[in-house]
mmCIF file of C-alpha atoms and ligand atoms in Angstrom:
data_model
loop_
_atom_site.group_PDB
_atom_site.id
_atom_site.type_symbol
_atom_site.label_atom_id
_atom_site.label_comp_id
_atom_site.label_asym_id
_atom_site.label_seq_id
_atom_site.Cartn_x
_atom_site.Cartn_y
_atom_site.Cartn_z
ATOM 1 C CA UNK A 1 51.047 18.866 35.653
ATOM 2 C CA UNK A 2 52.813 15.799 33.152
ATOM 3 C CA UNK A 3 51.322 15.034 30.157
ATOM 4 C CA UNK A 4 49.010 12.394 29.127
ATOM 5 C CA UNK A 5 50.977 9.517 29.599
ATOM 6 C CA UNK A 6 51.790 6.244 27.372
ATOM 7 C CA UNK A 7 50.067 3.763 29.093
ATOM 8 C CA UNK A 8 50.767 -0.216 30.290
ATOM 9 C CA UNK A 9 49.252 -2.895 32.419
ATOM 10 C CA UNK A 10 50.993 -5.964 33.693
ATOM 11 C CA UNK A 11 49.343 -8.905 35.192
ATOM 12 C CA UNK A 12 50.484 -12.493 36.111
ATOM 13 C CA UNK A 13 48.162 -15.277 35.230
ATOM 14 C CA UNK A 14 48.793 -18.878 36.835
ATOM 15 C CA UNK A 15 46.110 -21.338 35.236
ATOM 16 C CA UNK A 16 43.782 -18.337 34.368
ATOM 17 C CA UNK A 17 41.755 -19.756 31.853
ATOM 18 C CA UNK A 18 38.605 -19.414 33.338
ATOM 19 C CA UNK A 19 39.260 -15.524 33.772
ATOM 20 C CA UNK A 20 41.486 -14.308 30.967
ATOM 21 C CA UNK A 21 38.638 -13.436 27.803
ATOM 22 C CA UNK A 22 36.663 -11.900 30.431
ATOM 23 C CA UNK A 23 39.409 -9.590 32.375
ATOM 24 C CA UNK A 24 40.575 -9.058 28.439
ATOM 25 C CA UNK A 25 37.264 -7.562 27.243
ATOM 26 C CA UNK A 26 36.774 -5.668 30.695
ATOM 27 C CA UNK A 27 40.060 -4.349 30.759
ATOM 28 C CA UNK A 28 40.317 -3.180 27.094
ATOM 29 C CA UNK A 29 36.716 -1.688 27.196
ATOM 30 C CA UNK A 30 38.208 0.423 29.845
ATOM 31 C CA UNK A 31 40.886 1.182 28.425
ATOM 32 C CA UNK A 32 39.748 2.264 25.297
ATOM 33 C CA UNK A 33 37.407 4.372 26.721
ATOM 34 C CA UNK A 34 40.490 6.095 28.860
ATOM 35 C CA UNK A 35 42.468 6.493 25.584
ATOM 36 C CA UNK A 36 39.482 8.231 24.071
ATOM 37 C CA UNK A 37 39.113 10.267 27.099
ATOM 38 C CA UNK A 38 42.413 11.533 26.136
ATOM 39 C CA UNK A 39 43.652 10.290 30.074
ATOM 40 C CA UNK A 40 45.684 7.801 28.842
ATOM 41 C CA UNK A 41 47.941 7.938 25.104
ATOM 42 C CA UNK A 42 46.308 5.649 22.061
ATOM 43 C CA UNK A 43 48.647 2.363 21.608
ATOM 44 C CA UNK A 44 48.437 0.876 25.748
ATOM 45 C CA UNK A 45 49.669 -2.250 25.829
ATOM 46 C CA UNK A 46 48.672 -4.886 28.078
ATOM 47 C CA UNK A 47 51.178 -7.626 29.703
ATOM 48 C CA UNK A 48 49.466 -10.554 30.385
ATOM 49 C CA UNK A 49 52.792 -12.672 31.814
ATOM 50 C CA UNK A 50 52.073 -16.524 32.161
ATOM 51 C CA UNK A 51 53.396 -17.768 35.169
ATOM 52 C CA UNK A 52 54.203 -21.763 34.012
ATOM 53 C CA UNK A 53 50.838 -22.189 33.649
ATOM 54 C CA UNK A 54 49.224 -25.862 33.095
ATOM 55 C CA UNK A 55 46.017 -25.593 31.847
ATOM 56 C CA UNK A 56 45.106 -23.424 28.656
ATOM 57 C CA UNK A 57 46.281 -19.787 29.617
ATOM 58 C CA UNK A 58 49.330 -19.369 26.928
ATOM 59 C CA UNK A 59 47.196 -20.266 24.460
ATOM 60 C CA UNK A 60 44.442 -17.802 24.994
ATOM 61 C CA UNK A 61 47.006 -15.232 25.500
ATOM 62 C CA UNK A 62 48.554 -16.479 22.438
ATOM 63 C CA UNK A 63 45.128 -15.966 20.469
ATOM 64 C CA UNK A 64 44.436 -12.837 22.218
ATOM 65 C CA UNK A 65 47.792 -11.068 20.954
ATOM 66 C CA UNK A 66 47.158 -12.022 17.528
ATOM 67 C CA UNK A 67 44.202 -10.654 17.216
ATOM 68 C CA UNK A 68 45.098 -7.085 19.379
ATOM 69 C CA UNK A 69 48.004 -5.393 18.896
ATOM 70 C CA UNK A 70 47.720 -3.617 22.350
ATOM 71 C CA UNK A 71 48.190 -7.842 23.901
ATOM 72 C CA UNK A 72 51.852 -8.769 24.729
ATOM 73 C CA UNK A 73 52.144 -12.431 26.214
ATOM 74 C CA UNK A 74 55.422 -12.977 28.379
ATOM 75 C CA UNK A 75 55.743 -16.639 29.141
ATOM 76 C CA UNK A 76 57.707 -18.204 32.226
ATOM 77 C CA UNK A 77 59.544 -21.232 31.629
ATOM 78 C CA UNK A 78 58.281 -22.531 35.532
ATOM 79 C CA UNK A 79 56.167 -21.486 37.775
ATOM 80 C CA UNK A 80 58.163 -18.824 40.051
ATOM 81 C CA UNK A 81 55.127 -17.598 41.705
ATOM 82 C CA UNK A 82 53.146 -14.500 41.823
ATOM 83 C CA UNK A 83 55.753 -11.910 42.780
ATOM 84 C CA UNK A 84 58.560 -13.006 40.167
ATOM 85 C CA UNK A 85 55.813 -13.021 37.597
ATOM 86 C CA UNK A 86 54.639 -9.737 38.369
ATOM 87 C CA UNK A 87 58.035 -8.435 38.438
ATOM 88 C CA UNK A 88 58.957 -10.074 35.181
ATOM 89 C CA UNK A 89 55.485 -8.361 33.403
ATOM 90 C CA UNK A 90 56.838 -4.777 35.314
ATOM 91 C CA UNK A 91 60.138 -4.962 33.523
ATOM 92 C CA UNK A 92 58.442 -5.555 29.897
ATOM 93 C CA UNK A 93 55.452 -3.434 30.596
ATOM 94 C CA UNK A 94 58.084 -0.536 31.201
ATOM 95 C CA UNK A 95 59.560 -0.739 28.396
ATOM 96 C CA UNK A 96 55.726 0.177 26.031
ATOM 97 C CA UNK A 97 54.273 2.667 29.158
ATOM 98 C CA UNK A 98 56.086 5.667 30.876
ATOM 99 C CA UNK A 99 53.338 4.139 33.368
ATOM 100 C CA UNK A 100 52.909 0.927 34.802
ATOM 101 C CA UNK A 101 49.827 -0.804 36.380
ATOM 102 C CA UNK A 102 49.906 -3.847 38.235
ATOM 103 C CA UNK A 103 46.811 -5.979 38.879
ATOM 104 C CA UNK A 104 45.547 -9.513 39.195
ATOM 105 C CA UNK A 105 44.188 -11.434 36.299
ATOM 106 C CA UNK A 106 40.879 -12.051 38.003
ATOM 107 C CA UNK A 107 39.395 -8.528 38.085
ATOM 108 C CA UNK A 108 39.428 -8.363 42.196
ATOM 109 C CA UNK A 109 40.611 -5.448 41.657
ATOM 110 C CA UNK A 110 38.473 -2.562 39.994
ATOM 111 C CA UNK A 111 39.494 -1.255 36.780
ATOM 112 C CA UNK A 112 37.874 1.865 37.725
ATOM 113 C CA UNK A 113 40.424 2.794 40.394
ATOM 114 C CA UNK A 114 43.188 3.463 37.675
ATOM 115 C CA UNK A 115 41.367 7.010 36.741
ATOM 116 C CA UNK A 116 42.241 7.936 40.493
ATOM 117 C CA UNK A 117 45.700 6.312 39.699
ATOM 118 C CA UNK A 118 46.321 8.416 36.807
ATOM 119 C CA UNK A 119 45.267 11.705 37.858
ATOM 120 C CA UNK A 120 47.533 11.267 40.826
ATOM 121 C CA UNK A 121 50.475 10.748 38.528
ATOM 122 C CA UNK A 122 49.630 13.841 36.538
ATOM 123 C CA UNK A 123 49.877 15.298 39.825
ATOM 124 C CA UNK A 124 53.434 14.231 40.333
ATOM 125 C CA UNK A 125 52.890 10.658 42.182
ATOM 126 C CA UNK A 126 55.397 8.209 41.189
ATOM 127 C CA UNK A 127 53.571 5.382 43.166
ATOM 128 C CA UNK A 128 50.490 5.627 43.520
ATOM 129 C CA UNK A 129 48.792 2.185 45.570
ATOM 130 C CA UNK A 130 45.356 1.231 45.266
ATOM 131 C CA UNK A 131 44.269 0.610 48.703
ATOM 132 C CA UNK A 132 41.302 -1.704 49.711
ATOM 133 C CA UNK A 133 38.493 0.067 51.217
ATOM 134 C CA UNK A 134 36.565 -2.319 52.588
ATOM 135 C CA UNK A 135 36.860 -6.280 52.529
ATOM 136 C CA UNK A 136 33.170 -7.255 53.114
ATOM 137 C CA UNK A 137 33.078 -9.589 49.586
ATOM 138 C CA UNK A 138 36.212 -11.132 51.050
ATOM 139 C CA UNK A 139 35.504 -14.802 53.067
ATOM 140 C CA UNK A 140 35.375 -14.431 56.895
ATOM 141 C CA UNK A 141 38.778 -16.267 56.943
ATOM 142 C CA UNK A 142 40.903 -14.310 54.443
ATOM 143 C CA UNK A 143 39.440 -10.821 56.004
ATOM 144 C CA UNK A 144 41.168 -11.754 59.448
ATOM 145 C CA UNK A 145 44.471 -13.785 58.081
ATOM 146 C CA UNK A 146 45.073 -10.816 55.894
ATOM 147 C CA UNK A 147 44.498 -8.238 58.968
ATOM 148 C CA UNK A 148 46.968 -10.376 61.146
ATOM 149 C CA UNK A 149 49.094 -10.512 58.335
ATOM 150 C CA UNK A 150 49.684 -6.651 58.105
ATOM 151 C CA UNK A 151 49.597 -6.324 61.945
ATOM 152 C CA UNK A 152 52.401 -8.968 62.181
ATOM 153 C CA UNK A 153 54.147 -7.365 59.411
ATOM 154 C CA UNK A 154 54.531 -4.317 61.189
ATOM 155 C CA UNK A 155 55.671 -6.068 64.308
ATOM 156 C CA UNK A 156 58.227 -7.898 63.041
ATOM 157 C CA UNK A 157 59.657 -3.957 61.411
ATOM 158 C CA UNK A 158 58.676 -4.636 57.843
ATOM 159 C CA UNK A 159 56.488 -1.407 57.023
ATOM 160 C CA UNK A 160 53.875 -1.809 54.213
ATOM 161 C CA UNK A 161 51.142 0.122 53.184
ATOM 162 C CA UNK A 162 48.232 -1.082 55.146
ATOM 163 C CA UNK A 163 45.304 -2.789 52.885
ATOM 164 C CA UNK A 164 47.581 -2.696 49.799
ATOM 165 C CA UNK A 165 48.123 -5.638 47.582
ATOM 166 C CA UNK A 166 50.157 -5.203 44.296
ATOM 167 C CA UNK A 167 47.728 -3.226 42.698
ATOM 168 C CA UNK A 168 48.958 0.071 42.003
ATOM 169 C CA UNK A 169 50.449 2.524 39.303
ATOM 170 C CA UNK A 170 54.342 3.243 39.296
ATOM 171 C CA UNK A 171 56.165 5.740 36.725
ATOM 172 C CA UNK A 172 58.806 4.152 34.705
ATOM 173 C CA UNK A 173 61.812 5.931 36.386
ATOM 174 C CA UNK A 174 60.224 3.763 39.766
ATOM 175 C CA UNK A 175 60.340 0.691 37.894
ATOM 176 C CA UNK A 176 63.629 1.518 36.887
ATOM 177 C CA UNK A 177 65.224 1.826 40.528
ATOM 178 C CA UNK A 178 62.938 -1.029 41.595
ATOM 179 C CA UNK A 179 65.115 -2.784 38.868
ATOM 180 C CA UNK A 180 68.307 -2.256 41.031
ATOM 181 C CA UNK A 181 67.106 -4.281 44.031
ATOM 182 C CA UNK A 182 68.769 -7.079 43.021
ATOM 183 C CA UNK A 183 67.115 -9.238 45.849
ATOM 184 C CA UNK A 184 65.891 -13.291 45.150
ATOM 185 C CA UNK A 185 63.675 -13.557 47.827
ATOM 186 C CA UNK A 186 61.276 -11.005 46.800
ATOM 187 C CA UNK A 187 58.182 -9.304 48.449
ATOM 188 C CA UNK A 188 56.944 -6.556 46.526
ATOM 189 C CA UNK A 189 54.974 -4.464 49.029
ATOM 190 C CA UNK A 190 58.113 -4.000 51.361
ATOM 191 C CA UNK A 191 61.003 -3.225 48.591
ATOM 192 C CA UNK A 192 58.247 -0.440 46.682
ATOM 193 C CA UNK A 193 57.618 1.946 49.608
ATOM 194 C CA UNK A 194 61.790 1.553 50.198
ATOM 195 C CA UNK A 195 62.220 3.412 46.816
ATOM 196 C CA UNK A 196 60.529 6.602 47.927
ATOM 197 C CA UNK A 197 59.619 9.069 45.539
ATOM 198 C CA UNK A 198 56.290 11.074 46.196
ATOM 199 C CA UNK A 199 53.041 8.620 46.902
ATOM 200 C CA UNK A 200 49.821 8.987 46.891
ATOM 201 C CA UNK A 201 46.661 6.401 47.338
ATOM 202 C CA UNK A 202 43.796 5.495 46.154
ATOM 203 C CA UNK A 203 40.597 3.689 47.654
ATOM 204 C CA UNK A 204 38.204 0.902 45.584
ATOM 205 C CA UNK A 205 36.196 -1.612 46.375
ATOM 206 C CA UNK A 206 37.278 -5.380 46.371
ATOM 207 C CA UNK A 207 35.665 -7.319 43.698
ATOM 208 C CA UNK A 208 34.714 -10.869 43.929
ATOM 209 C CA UNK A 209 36.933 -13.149 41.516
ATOM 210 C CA UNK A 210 34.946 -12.783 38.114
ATOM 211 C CA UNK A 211 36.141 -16.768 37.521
ATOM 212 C CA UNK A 212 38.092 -19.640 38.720
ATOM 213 C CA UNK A 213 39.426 -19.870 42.365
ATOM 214 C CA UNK A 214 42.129 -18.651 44.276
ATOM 215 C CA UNK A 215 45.826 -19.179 43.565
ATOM 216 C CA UNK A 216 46.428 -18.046 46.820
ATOM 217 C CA UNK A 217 46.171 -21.093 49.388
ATOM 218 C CA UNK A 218 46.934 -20.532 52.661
ATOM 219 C CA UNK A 219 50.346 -22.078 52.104
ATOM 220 C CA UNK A 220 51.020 -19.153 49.616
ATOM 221 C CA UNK A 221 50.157 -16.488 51.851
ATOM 222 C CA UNK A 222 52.161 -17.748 54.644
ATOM 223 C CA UNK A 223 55.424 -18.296 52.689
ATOM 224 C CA UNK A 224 54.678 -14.575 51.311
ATOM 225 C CA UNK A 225 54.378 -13.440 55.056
ATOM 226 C CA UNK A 226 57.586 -15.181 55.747
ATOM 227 C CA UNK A 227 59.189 -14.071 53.211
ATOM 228 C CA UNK A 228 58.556 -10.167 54.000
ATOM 229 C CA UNK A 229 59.318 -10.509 57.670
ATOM 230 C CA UNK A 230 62.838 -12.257 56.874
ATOM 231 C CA UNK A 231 63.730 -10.482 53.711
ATOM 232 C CA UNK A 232 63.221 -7.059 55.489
ATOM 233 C CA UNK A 233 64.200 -7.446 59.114
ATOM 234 C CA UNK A 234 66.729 -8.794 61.138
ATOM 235 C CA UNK A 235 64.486 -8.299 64.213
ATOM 236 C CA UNK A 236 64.059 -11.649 65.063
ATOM 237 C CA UNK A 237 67.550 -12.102 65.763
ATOM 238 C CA UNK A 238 67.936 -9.017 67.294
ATOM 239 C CA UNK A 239 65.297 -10.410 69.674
ATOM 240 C CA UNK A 240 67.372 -13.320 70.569
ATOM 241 C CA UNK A 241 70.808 -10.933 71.485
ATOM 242 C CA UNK A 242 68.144 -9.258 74.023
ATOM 243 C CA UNK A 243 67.191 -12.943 75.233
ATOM 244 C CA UNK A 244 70.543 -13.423 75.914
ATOM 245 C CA UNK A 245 71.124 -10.272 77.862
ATOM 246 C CA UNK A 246 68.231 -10.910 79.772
ATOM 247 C CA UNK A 247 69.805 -14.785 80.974
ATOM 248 C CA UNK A 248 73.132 -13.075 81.683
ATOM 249 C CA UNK A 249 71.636 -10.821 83.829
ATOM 250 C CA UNK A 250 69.860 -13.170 85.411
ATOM 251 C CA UNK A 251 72.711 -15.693 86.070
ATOM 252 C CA UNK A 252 74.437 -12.725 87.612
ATOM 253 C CA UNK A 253 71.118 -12.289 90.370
ATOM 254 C CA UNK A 254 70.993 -16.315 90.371
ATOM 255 C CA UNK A 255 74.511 -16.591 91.051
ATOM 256 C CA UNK A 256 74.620 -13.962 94.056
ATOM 257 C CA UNK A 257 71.284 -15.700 95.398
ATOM 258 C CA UNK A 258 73.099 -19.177 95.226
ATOM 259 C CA UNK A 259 76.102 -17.972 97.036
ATOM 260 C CA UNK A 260 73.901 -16.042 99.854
ATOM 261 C CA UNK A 261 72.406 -20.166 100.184
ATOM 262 C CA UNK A 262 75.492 -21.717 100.347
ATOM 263 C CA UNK A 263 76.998 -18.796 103.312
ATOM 264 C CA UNK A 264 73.812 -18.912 105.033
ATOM 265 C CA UNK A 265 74.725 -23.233 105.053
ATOM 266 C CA UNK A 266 71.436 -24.525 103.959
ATOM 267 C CA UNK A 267 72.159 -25.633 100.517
ATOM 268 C CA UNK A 268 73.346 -29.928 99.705
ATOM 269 C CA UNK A 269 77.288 -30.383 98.701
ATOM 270 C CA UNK A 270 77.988 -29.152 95.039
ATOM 271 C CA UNK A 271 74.335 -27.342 94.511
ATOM 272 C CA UNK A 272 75.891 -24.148 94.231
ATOM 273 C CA UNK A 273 78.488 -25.105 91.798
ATOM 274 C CA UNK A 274 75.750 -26.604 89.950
ATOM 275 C CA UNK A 275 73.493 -23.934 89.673
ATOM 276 C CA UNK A 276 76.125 -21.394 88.821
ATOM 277 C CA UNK A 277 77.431 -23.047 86.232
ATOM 278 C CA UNK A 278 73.937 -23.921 84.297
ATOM 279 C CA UNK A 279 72.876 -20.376 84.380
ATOM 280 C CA UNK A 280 75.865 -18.858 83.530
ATOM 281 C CA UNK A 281 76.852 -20.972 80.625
ATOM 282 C CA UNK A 282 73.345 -20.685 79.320
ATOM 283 C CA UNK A 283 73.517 -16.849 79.703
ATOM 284 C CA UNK A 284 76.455 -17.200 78.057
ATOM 285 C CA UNK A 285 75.539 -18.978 75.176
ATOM 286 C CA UNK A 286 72.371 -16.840 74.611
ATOM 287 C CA UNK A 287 74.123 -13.384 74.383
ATOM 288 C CA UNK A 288 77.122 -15.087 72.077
ATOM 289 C CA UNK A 289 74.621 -16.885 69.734
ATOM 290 C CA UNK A 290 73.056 -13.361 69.555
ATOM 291 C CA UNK A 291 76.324 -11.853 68.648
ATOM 292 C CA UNK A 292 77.107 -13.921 65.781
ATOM 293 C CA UNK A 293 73.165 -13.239 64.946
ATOM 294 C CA UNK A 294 74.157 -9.691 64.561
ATOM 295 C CA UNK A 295 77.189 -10.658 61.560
ATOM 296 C CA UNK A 296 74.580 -12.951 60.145
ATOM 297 C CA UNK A 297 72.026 -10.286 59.952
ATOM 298 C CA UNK A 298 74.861 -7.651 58.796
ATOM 299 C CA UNK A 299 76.288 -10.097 55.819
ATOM 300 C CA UNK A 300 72.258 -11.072 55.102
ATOM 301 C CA UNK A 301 71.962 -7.289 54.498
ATOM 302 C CA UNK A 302 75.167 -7.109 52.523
ATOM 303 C CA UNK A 303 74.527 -9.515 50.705
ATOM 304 C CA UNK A 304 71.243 -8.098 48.803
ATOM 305 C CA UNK A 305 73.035 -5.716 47.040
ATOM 306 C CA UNK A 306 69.861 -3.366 47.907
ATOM 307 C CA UNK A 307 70.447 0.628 46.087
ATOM 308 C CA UNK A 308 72.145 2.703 48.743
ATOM 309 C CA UNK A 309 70.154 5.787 47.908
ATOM 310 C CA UNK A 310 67.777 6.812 45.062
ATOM 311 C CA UNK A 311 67.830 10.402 43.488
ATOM 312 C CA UNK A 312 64.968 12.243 42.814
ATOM 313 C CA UNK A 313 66.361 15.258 41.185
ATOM 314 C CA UNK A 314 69.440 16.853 40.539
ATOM 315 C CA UNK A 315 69.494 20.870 39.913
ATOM 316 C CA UNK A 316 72.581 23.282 38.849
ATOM 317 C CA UNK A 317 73.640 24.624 35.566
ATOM 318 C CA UNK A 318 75.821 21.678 35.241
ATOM 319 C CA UNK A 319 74.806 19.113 37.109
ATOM 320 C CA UNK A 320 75.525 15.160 36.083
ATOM 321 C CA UNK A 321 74.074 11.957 37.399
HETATM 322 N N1 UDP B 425 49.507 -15.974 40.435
HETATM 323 C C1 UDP B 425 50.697 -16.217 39.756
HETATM 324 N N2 UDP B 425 51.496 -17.258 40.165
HETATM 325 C C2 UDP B 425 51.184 -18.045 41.236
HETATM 326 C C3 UDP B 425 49.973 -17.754 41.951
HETATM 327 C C4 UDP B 425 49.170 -16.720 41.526
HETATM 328 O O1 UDP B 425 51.036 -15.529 38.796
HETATM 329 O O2 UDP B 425 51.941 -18.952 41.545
HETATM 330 C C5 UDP B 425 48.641 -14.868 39.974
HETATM 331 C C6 UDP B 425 47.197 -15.213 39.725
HETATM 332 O O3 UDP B 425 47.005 -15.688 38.424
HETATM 333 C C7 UDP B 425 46.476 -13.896 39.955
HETATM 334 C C8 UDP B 425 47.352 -13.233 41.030
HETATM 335 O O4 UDP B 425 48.591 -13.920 41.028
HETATM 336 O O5 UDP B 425 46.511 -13.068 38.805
HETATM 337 C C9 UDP B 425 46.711 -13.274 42.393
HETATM 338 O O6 UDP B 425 46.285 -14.573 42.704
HETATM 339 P P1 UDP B 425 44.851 -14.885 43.307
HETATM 340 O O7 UDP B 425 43.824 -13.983 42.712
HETATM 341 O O8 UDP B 425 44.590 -16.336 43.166
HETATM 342 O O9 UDP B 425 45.080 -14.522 44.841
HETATM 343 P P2 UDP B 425 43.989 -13.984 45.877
HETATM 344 O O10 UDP B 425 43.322 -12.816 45.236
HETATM 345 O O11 UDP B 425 43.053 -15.101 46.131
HETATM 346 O O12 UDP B 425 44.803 -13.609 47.083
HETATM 347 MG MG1 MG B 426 42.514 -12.763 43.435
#
């Protein structure tokens, strides 16, 4: 079993002002009561990362850091959305915790999941995702765009973890080697389960928002769902190479039906020719636009620089990473 680990949080905030004293004193209440507990080491800090922010959120993190030494306030020169934000707060937070804990500034996610979170890292876990176990407080609306979203996900061949946002616990050697995928267009939930390293989950409840509304509009959530289905697969032009096999073959049937017509003598001058020559070039066309698909999708790979392999351990009197 590891030991009691040191112990940090980070969480983006994008005009969180309504929320921020409130998650602060909920958060740090818990907290305190973990590090007394003896689950978590005395001295957590707490990333609160503002994401270019316009209303008052710097400031109150500003405040709140003076007055707590366990506050650290990372601000964003622009707004760069959720996902850089959260990355950003990862990559400080690792630096104070050998764990890391990412949530949402608006307490939708409950606090009391990260006992679960830490017990399974003490276990050996070096992700562990919190995992929603029921969405009733949700709206009617986000319940079923969210469950498309994870079904189309999957379609599309970008695997996530089903009922996972970015809450979750990773070790600092995850964060590291999350570090290394070097990738711009960035969607959390597909590049974490790519790093491997043993998982585990955990269930809790879905909170309301404890202020404020939702940063999420539905234009958000779409360009996130975009996002992971083109950062992650090249299935969609995959799907157009089979298109195009699929008119070849055609032409081919529509070429020997055309000639049958014109042998049998019941087709008008030049229909034939016609014919042919549509389906074939189209066929054509298809299966070579699919082709240079293919070196698109290969250089797309290529070109995000993603880890070719992770290593867990390495064992042997001498051995060297
Ligand atoms: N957020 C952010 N940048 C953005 C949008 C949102 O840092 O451009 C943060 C926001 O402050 C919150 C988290 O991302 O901490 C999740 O947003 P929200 O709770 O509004 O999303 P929802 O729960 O409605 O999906
Ligand atoms: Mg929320």
């Amino acid at each position: 079993m590891r030991s009691v680990p040191e112990f940090a949080v980070a969480i983006p905030c994008y005009n969180e002002e309504e929320c921020l004293e409130i998650t602060y004193k909920e958060l740090t209440k818990k907290l305190n009561t973990l590090a007394k507990q003896k689950a978590i080491k005395d001295g957590y800090r707490v990333v609160f990362v503002d994401d270019g922010s316009r209303d008052k959120t710097w400031r109150i993190i500003c405040e709140l850091a003076k007055k707590d030494k366990h506050i650290v306030g990372l601000k964003l020169a622009h707004n760069r959305g959720h996902q850089n934000a959260l990355l950003a707060g990862m990559e400080c937070a690792a630096k104070y915790g050998e764990v890391v804990v990412s949530m949402d500034a608006d307490l939708q996610d409950d606090i009391n999941a990260i006992d679960g979170f830490i017990s399974e890292y003490r276990d050996g876990a070096d992700i562990v995702y919190g995992v929603r176990s029921e969405r009733k407080k949700d709206s009617f609306f986000k319940r079923h765009t969210a469950q498309m979203f994870y079904k189309i996900m999957r379609f599309m061949g970008a695997e996530t973890v089903y009922n996972h946002a970015d809450y979750r616990l990773m070790s600092r050697r995850a964060v590291d080697e999350l570090m290394r995928y070097d990738e711009r267009n960035l969607y959390l939930r597909g590049i974490v389960p790519m790093i491997g390293f043993k998982t585990a989950e955990v269930k809790y409840g879905r909170n309301e928002r404890v202020a404020g509304e939702s940063k999420y509009p539905l234009r958000k959530m779409i360009n996130l769902a975009w996002d992971g289905i083109t950062s992650f697969s090249v299935k969609p032009i995959r799907m157009m190479l089979s298109l195009g096999f699929i008119i070849f073959f055609i032409s081919l049937a529509v070429m020997v039906y055309s000639l049958v017509m014109k042998i049998i003598g019941q087709v008008v001058d030049g229909w034939t020719f016609t014919i042919c020559s549509i389906w074939l070039l189209g066929g054509l066309q298809m299966l070579m636009l699919g082709l240079i698909g293919e070196y698109v999708g290969k250089s797309y790979i290529e070109s995000k620089h993603r880890p070719r392999y992770v290593i867990e351990e390495i064992v042997g009197s001498d051995a060297k990473s």
